[in-house]
Amino acid sequence: MSASLVLALAACGGSGGSPTQAAGKDQSLDSLSTADLAAAAAKEGTLTWYTTFADDDVQPIVAAFNKKYPDVQVKPLRLSADKIPPRVITEQRGKQYTADIVSGDSPQVAQLLQAGALQPYTPKDQSALPSGLALPEGYEGIVYVVTTVIAYNPDIVKSKGLPAPTGWEDLTKPAWKGQFSIDPGAVNWYDSLVNGMGHDQALDLLKRLGANKPVFVESHTQALTQVQAGEPAGAATAYGYKASSLKKKNAKTVEFVNDAQLPSSLTLIDVVKNAPHPAAARLFEDWMVSQEGQQAVVDITNHTSIRADVKNDTAVWDPAKWKPAWGEPNLPAKTYNDELNEMKTALQAP
């Protein structure tokens, strides 16, 4: 997403009011018991879910939800994170309310929150936010955590005589020049680095990575696909959950490294303002953040849950080994734009 577009989306919140003013007309549903909410959702019969979950994960998650709530048809629309805010904002400007619920990376969901495009709802079995993080009340639904790691192809690294990377600093060395990829739009990663090591040090690291001629990719998924194929040999911005899943399938093509201060960011889930199926949206969010829903998310996708009663992949998430360096979950539009522009300039990205 371009900087000007992000600013435009934030600006449209001027007439939409603050997050609490964007509550919508369905708050009476908030006090319903689970049984009564499920009955109301069954009468609505359907909901539309805009999500950043991978294509091959969406239907299994829907199936897990429908195993418990078979009377609610879920219509998912899979979008990249940067496509969700303009989609929802454009629809709402045209008085077209299609989405009932959205889940996506926190910087992009923050754009919707700041634009007044969401309405507050606190799920019935919601976990507390990680220590040190804050979100406005009613917008704290966490569907999973993502960590950014260095991934590489061990066979290719060996064949090229490259030193196996142990951290981002290694990718700034001459041996790795032109041998790794990076996503110049990975604001969640950069914001985590800024919070973990300080702005000046994080920016200096990006400048030195940029000087080492990285291959630019459009997503973390594309980065891992290329690593598996062996060109380039490594990726500076890969998601830990996906790297671990691929390593389990073929350890010869994917290895990954967690930093001692592990860049971590939240993926959020929220009800959309004027959702056409408000009961179904709330029921879906209730289930998604519950212990049952979270374990299903982890089992299906290998994502990380913040819940203490859910079993995560310990190769991806173990705060005793790798301290989370959290990105800001409600990143202001100006900060988002500043960091995005800094990234692209530092990395010498087009």
Short mmCIF file of C-alpha atoms in Angstrom, two decimals:
data_model
loop_
_atom_site.label_atom_id
_atom_site.label_comp_id
_atom_site.label_asym_id
_atom_site.label_seq_id
_atom_site.Cartn_x
_atom_site.Cartn_y
_atom_site.Cartn_z
CA MET A 1 0.00 0.00 0.00
CA SER A 2 1.34 3.40 -0.89
CA ALA A 3 1.95 6.03 1.76
CA SER A 4 -0.56 8.42 0.20
CA LEU A 5 -3.26 5.77 0.24
CA VAL A 6 -2.70 4.97 3.90
CA LEU A 7 -2.98 8.64 4.77
CA ALA A 8 -6.16 8.96 2.73
CA LEU A 9 -7.71 6.04 4.56
CA ALA A 10 -6.81 7.49 7.93
CA ALA A 11 -8.18 10.87 6.87
CA CYS A 12 -11.56 9.42 6.06
CA GLY A 13 -11.93 8.68 9.75
CA GLY A 14 -12.41 12.39 10.33
CA SER A 15 -16.10 12.11 9.54
CA GLY A 16 -16.44 8.62 10.92
CA GLY A 17 -15.60 9.61 14.48
CA SER A 18 -13.53 7.89 17.11
CA PRO A 19 -13.55 4.08 17.49
CA THR A 20 -16.04 4.26 20.34
CA GLN A 21 -18.34 6.45 18.26
CA ALA A 22 -18.32 3.85 15.48
CA ALA A 23 -20.11 1.31 17.67
CA GLY A 24 -22.97 0.63 15.28
CA LYS A 25 -26.51 -0.28 16.14
CA ASP A 26 -26.14 -3.88 17.30
CA GLN A 27 -24.61 -3.55 20.75
CA SER A 28 -27.63 -5.27 22.29
CA LEU A 29 -26.18 -8.49 20.88
CA ASP A 30 -23.08 -8.08 23.03
CA SER A 31 -24.85 -9.20 26.20
CA LEU A 32 -26.40 -12.36 24.73
CA SER A 33 -25.37 -15.76 26.06
CA THR A 34 -23.49 -18.02 23.68
CA ALA A 35 -26.62 -20.12 23.12
CA ASP A 36 -28.79 -17.07 22.34
CA LEU A 37 -26.09 -15.59 20.11
CA ALA A 38 -25.81 -18.87 18.23
CA ALA A 39 -29.57 -18.93 17.74
CA ALA A 40 -29.53 -15.38 16.38
CA ALA A 41 -26.62 -16.24 14.11
CA ALA A 42 -28.45 -19.29 12.80
CA LYS A 43 -31.39 -17.06 11.83
CA GLU A 44 -29.01 -14.82 9.88
CA GLY A 45 -27.60 -17.96 8.31
CA THR A 46 -24.36 -16.56 6.91
CA LEU A 47 -21.43 -14.18 7.36
CA THR A 48 -18.70 -12.73 5.14
CA TRP A 49 -15.14 -12.89 6.42
CA TYR A 50 -12.29 -10.83 4.94
CA THR A 51 -9.05 -12.49 5.99
CA THR A 52 -5.32 -12.77 5.44
CA PHE A 53 -5.19 -16.47 6.31
CA ALA A 54 -3.47 -18.48 3.58
CA ASP A 55 -5.77 -19.85 0.88
CA ASP A 56 -5.22 -23.48 1.86
CA ASP A 57 -5.97 -22.72 5.54
CA VAL A 58 -9.26 -20.85 5.14
CA GLN A 59 -11.59 -23.74 4.34
CA PRO A 60 -10.27 -26.05 7.11
CA ILE A 61 -10.85 -23.25 9.62
CA VAL A 62 -14.37 -22.70 8.31
CA ALA A 63 -14.97 -26.45 8.55
CA ALA A 64 -13.81 -26.47 12.18
CA PHE A 65 -16.19 -23.60 12.99
CA ASN A 66 -19.07 -25.32 11.16
CA LYS A 67 -18.46 -28.52 13.10
CA LYS A 68 -19.76 -26.62 16.12
CA TYR A 69 -22.06 -24.14 14.35
CA PRO A 70 -23.36 -25.87 11.21
CA ASP A 71 -26.19 -23.38 10.63
CA VAL A 72 -23.92 -20.44 9.77
CA GLN A 73 -22.44 -20.39 6.28
CA VAL A 74 -19.09 -18.61 6.21
CA LYS A 75 -18.18 -16.82 2.99
CA PRO A 76 -14.44 -16.08 3.17
CA LEU A 77 -12.57 -13.65 0.98
CA ARG A 78 -8.81 -14.05 1.17
CA LEU A 79 -6.92 -10.78 0.65
CA SER A 80 -3.36 -9.63 1.24
CA ALA A 81 -3.09 -7.41 4.32
CA ASP A 82 -2.63 -4.19 2.39
CA LYS A 83 -5.77 -4.83 0.31
CA ILE A 84 -8.20 -5.12 3.22
CA PRO A 85 -8.31 -1.44 4.34
CA PRO A 86 -8.98 0.05 0.87
CA ARG A 87 -11.55 -2.65 0.15
CA VAL A 88 -13.55 -2.03 3.32
CA ILE A 89 -13.19 1.76 3.20
CA THR A 90 -14.25 1.95 -0.45
CA GLU A 91 -17.30 -0.22 0.24
CA GLN A 92 -18.35 1.86 3.24
CA ARG A 93 -17.92 5.13 1.37
CA GLY A 94 -20.36 3.76 -1.19
CA LYS A 95 -22.79 2.67 1.57
CA GLN A 96 -22.09 -0.94 0.64
CA TYR A 97 -21.66 -3.06 3.74
CA THR A 98 -20.45 -6.49 2.66
CA ALA A 99 -17.90 -7.63 5.22
CA ASP A 100 -19.11 -8.78 8.62
CA ILE A 101 -15.73 -9.46 10.17
CA VAL A 102 -12.08 -8.93 9.26
CA SER A 103 -8.87 -10.57 10.43
CA GLY A 104 -5.45 -9.36 9.41
CA ASP A 105 -2.08 -7.92 10.39
CA SER A 106 -2.37 -5.32 13.12
CA PRO A 107 -0.93 -2.35 11.13
CA GLN A 108 -3.65 -2.75 8.50
CA VAL A 109 -6.46 -3.46 10.98
CA ALA A 110 -5.29 -0.33 12.83
CA GLN A 111 -6.00 1.66 9.67
CA LEU A 112 -9.60 0.44 9.74
CA LEU A 113 -9.90 1.20 13.43
CA GLN A 114 -8.54 4.72 13.01
CA ALA A 115 -10.88 5.30 10.06
CA GLY A 116 -13.94 4.37 12.14
CA ALA A 117 -14.68 1.33 9.96
CA LEU A 118 -14.98 -1.16 12.81
CA GLN A 119 -17.31 -1.51 15.77
CA PRO A 120 -16.32 -2.62 19.26
CA TYR A 121 -16.99 -6.10 20.54
CA THR A 122 -15.31 -7.95 23.39
CA PRO A 123 -15.37 -11.73 22.86
CA LYS A 124 -16.57 -13.86 25.75
CA ASP A 125 -13.36 -15.85 26.24
CA GLN A 126 -10.76 -13.36 25.16
CA SER A 127 -7.17 -13.60 26.39
CA ALA A 128 -5.37 -10.60 27.78
CA LEU A 129 -2.99 -8.70 25.55
CA PRO A 130 0.72 -9.46 26.00
CA SER A 131 2.37 -7.30 28.63
CA GLY A 132 3.24 -3.82 27.39
CA LEU A 133 0.75 -3.79 24.51
CA ALA A 134 -2.51 -1.87 24.40
CA LEU A 135 -5.53 -1.59 22.12
CA PRO A 136 -8.79 0.36 22.56
CA GLU A 137 -11.43 -1.52 24.50
CA GLY A 138 -13.55 -3.67 22.21
CA TYR A 139 -10.84 -4.05 19.58
CA GLU A 140 -8.61 -6.57 21.31
CA GLY A 141 -9.47 -9.82 19.53
CA ILE A 142 -6.21 -11.65 18.75
CA VAL A 143 -6.39 -14.45 16.22
CA TYR A 144 -2.67 -15.28 16.21
CA VAL A 145 0.89 -13.99 16.56
CA VAL A 146 3.37 -13.89 13.68
CA THR A 147 7.13 -13.88 14.09
CA THR A 148 9.62 -12.83 11.45
CA VAL A 149 12.67 -15.05 10.99
CA ILE A 150 15.60 -15.57 8.67
CA ALA A 151 15.06 -18.56 6.40
CA TYR A 152 17.52 -20.27 4.10
CA ASN A 153 17.99 -23.33 1.94
CA PRO A 154 20.65 -25.46 3.68
CA ASP A 155 21.53 -27.46 0.55
CA ILE A 156 22.07 -24.31 -1.52
CA VAL A 157 23.96 -22.56 1.27
CA LYS A 158 26.29 -25.54 1.49
CA SER A 159 26.76 -25.86 -2.28
CA LYS A 160 27.58 -22.14 -2.60
CA GLY A 161 29.93 -22.21 0.37
CA LEU A 162 27.91 -19.58 2.22
CA PRO A 163 28.10 -19.28 6.02
CA ALA A 164 24.78 -20.30 7.56
CA PRO A 165 23.17 -17.10 8.90
CA THR A 166 22.66 -16.76 12.64
CA GLY A 167 21.09 -13.28 12.53
CA TRP A 168 20.30 -10.35 10.23
CA GLU A 169 23.80 -9.00 10.77
CA ASP A 170 25.20 -11.98 8.85
CA LEU A 171 23.18 -11.00 5.77
CA THR A 172 25.04 -7.68 5.64
CA LYS A 173 28.38 -9.45 5.05
CA PRO A 174 30.01 -9.64 1.60
CA ALA A 175 29.44 -13.39 1.20
CA TRP A 176 25.67 -12.87 1.23
CA LYS A 177 25.60 -10.01 -1.30
CA GLY A 178 22.68 -10.63 -3.67
CA GLN A 179 22.01 -14.02 -2.08
CA PHE A 180 18.95 -13.17 0.03
CA SER A 181 15.51 -11.62 -0.41
CA ILE A 182 13.62 -9.06 1.63
CA ASP A 183 10.07 -7.67 1.63
CA PRO A 184 10.39 -3.85 1.56
CA GLY A 185 6.79 -3.49 2.75
CA ALA A 186 7.20 -5.56 5.92
CA VAL A 187 6.34 -2.71 8.28
CA ASN A 188 5.37 -5.13 11.07
CA TRP A 189 8.95 -6.48 11.02
CA TYR A 190 10.62 -3.07 10.90
CA ASP A 191 8.39 -1.67 13.66
CA SER A 192 9.33 -4.67 15.83
CA LEU A 193 13.03 -4.01 15.17
CA VAL A 194 12.57 -0.34 16.07
CA ASN A 195 10.87 -1.26 19.34
CA GLY A 196 13.39 -4.00 20.09
CA MET A 197 16.72 -2.31 19.31
CA GLY A 198 15.89 1.37 18.91
CA HIS A 199 15.15 3.43 15.83
CA ASP A 200 18.67 4.44 14.83
CA GLN A 201 20.11 0.95 15.17
CA ALA A 202 17.20 -0.61 13.27
CA LEU A 203 17.49 1.92 10.45
CA ASP A 204 21.26 1.37 10.24
CA LEU A 205 20.69 -2.38 9.92
CA LEU A 206 18.25 -1.85 7.06
CA LYS A 207 20.68 0.45 5.28
CA ARG A 208 23.41 -2.16 5.46
CA LEU A 209 21.03 -4.89 4.30
CA GLY A 210 20.01 -2.66 1.40
CA ALA A 211 23.64 -2.04 0.49
CA ASN A 212 24.10 -5.81 0.16
CA LYS A 213 21.77 -5.97 -2.88
CA PRO A 214 18.80 -8.03 -1.65
CA VAL A 215 16.24 -9.47 -4.04
CA PHE A 216 12.92 -7.74 -3.40
CA VAL A 217 9.78 -9.84 -2.87
CA GLU A 218 6.15 -8.87 -2.38
CA SER A 219 5.39 -11.17 0.53
CA HIS A 220 6.83 -13.48 3.14
CA THR A 221 5.17 -16.39 1.34
CA GLN A 222 6.91 -15.57 -1.93
CA ALA A 223 10.20 -15.37 -0.05
CA LEU A 224 9.84 -18.92 1.26
CA THR A 225 8.77 -20.26 -2.13
CA GLN A 226 11.94 -18.86 -3.62
CA VAL A 227 14.09 -20.24 -0.81
CA GLN A 228 12.66 -23.70 -1.39
CA ALA A 229 13.48 -23.36 -5.07
CA GLY A 230 17.02 -22.32 -4.16
CA GLU A 231 17.13 -18.84 -5.65
CA PRO A 232 17.99 -16.81 -3.70
CA ALA A 233 19.57 -18.89 -0.98
CA GLY A 234 17.97 -17.06 1.93
CA ALA A 235 15.26 -14.66 3.04
CA ALA A 236 15.54 -11.89 5.60
CA THR A 237 11.77 -11.67 6.06
CA ALA A 238 9.98 -15.00 6.43
CA TYR A 239 7.25 -15.96 8.85
CA GLY A 240 8.33 -18.44 11.50
CA TYR A 241 5.15 -20.50 11.45
CA LYS A 242 5.43 -21.16 7.71
CA ALA A 243 9.16 -21.80 7.75
CA SER A 244 8.70 -24.36 10.52
CA SER A 245 5.85 -26.09 8.66
CA LEU A 246 7.92 -26.33 5.47
CA LYS A 247 10.97 -27.55 7.36
CA LYS A 248 8.91 -30.41 8.80
CA LYS A 249 8.00 -31.43 5.26
CA ASN A 250 11.48 -31.08 3.75
CA ALA A 251 14.38 -30.09 5.99
CA LYS A 252 16.76 -30.09 3.01
CA THR A 253 15.12 -27.02 1.46
CA VAL A 254 14.19 -24.89 4.49
CA GLU A 255 15.94 -23.96 7.71
CA PHE A 256 15.21 -20.89 9.82
CA VAL A 257 16.71 -18.78 12.60
CA ASN A 258 14.90 -17.08 15.48
CA ASP A 259 16.58 -13.94 16.80
CA ALA A 260 17.15 -13.63 20.56
CA GLN A 261 14.83 -10.59 20.37
CA LEU A 262 12.19 -12.12 18.13
CA PRO A 263 10.21 -9.66 15.96
CA SER A 264 6.59 -10.40 16.81
CA SER A 265 3.29 -8.82 15.83
CA LEU A 266 -0.38 -9.47 16.40
CA THR A 267 -2.97 -10.51 13.87
CA LEU A 268 -6.34 -9.13 14.96
CA ILE A 269 -9.99 -9.95 14.37
CA ASP A 270 -12.80 -7.40 14.61
CA VAL A 271 -16.44 -6.88 13.71
CA VAL A 272 -16.99 -4.43 10.85
CA LYS A 273 -19.18 -1.35 11.35
CA ASN A 274 -22.77 -1.94 10.15
CA ALA A 275 -22.07 -5.64 9.61
CA PRO A 276 -25.05 -7.13 7.75
CA HIS A 277 -24.89 -10.26 9.92
CA PRO A 278 -23.91 -8.88 13.32
CA ALA A 279 -24.82 -11.93 15.42
CA ALA A 280 -22.91 -14.32 13.17
CA ALA A 281 -19.90 -11.98 13.18
CA ARG A 282 -19.81 -11.96 16.98
CA LEU A 283 -20.27 -15.71 17.21
CA PHE A 284 -17.40 -16.26 14.77
CA GLU A 285 -15.10 -13.94 16.72
CA ASP A 286 -16.10 -15.62 20.00
CA TRP A 287 -15.17 -19.00 18.57
CA MET A 288 -11.99 -17.81 16.88
CA VAL A 289 -10.40 -16.44 20.07
CA SER A 290 -11.69 -19.25 22.34
CA GLN A 291 -9.50 -22.14 23.44
CA GLU A 292 -11.26 -24.43 20.97
CA GLY A 293 -10.91 -22.03 18.08
CA GLN A 294 -7.32 -21.13 18.87
CA GLN A 295 -6.26 -24.76 19.08
CA ALA A 296 -7.91 -25.33 15.71
CA VAL A 297 -5.99 -22.36 14.26
CA VAL A 298 -2.70 -23.70 15.61
CA ASP A 299 -3.37 -27.28 14.49
CA ILE A 300 -4.45 -26.24 10.98
CA THR A 301 -1.99 -23.43 10.25
CA ASN A 302 0.88 -23.74 12.75
CA HIS A 303 0.29 -20.12 13.74
CA THR A 304 1.00 -19.09 17.34
CA SER A 305 -1.69 -18.44 19.94
CA ILE A 306 -1.21 -16.12 22.91
CA ARG A 307 -3.44 -18.36 25.03
CA ALA A 308 -1.68 -20.28 27.80
CA ASP A 309 -4.08 -23.23 27.36
CA VAL A 310 -3.15 -23.80 23.69
CA LYS A 311 -0.17 -25.89 22.58
CA ASN A 312 2.07 -23.99 20.14
CA ASP A 313 4.99 -25.08 17.96
CA THR A 314 7.93 -24.64 20.34
CA ALA A 315 10.36 -24.30 17.41
CA VAL A 316 8.51 -21.07 16.54
CA TRP A 317 7.44 -19.71 19.91
CA ASP A 318 9.22 -20.06 23.24
CA PRO A 319 9.51 -16.72 25.08
CA ALA A 320 12.00 -18.26 27.49
CA LYS A 321 14.42 -18.71 24.56
CA TRP A 322 13.43 -15.81 22.30
CA LYS A 323 12.07 -12.67 23.88
CA PRO A 324 9.26 -11.17 21.76
CA ALA A 325 10.09 -7.76 20.30
CA TRP A 326 6.54 -6.54 19.80
CA GLY A 327 5.38 -4.29 17.02
CA GLU A 328 2.85 -1.60 17.96
CA PRO A 329 -0.60 -3.16 17.40
CA ASN A 330 -2.39 0.17 16.87
CA LEU A 331 0.25 1.84 14.71
CA PRO A 332 -0.73 5.43 13.84
CA ALA A 333 -1.02 6.18 10.12
CA LYS A 334 1.84 8.70 10.22
CA THR A 335 4.16 6.23 11.91
CA TYR A 336 3.18 3.54 9.41
CA ASN A 337 3.96 5.86 6.51
CA ASP A 338 7.20 7.08 8.03
CA GLU A 339 8.42 3.54 8.64
CA LEU A 340 7.32 2.32 5.23
CA ASN A 341 9.17 5.17 3.53
CA GLU A 342 12.23 4.66 5.71
CA MET A 343 12.29 0.98 4.82
CA LYS A 344 12.10 1.54 1.10
CA THR A 345 14.72 4.27 1.14
CA ALA A 346 17.11 2.35 3.38
CA LEU A 347 16.77 -0.83 1.33
CA GLN A 348 17.04 1.07 -1.96
CA ALA A 349 13.75 -0.51 -2.99
CA PRO A 350 11.75 0.83 -5.98
#
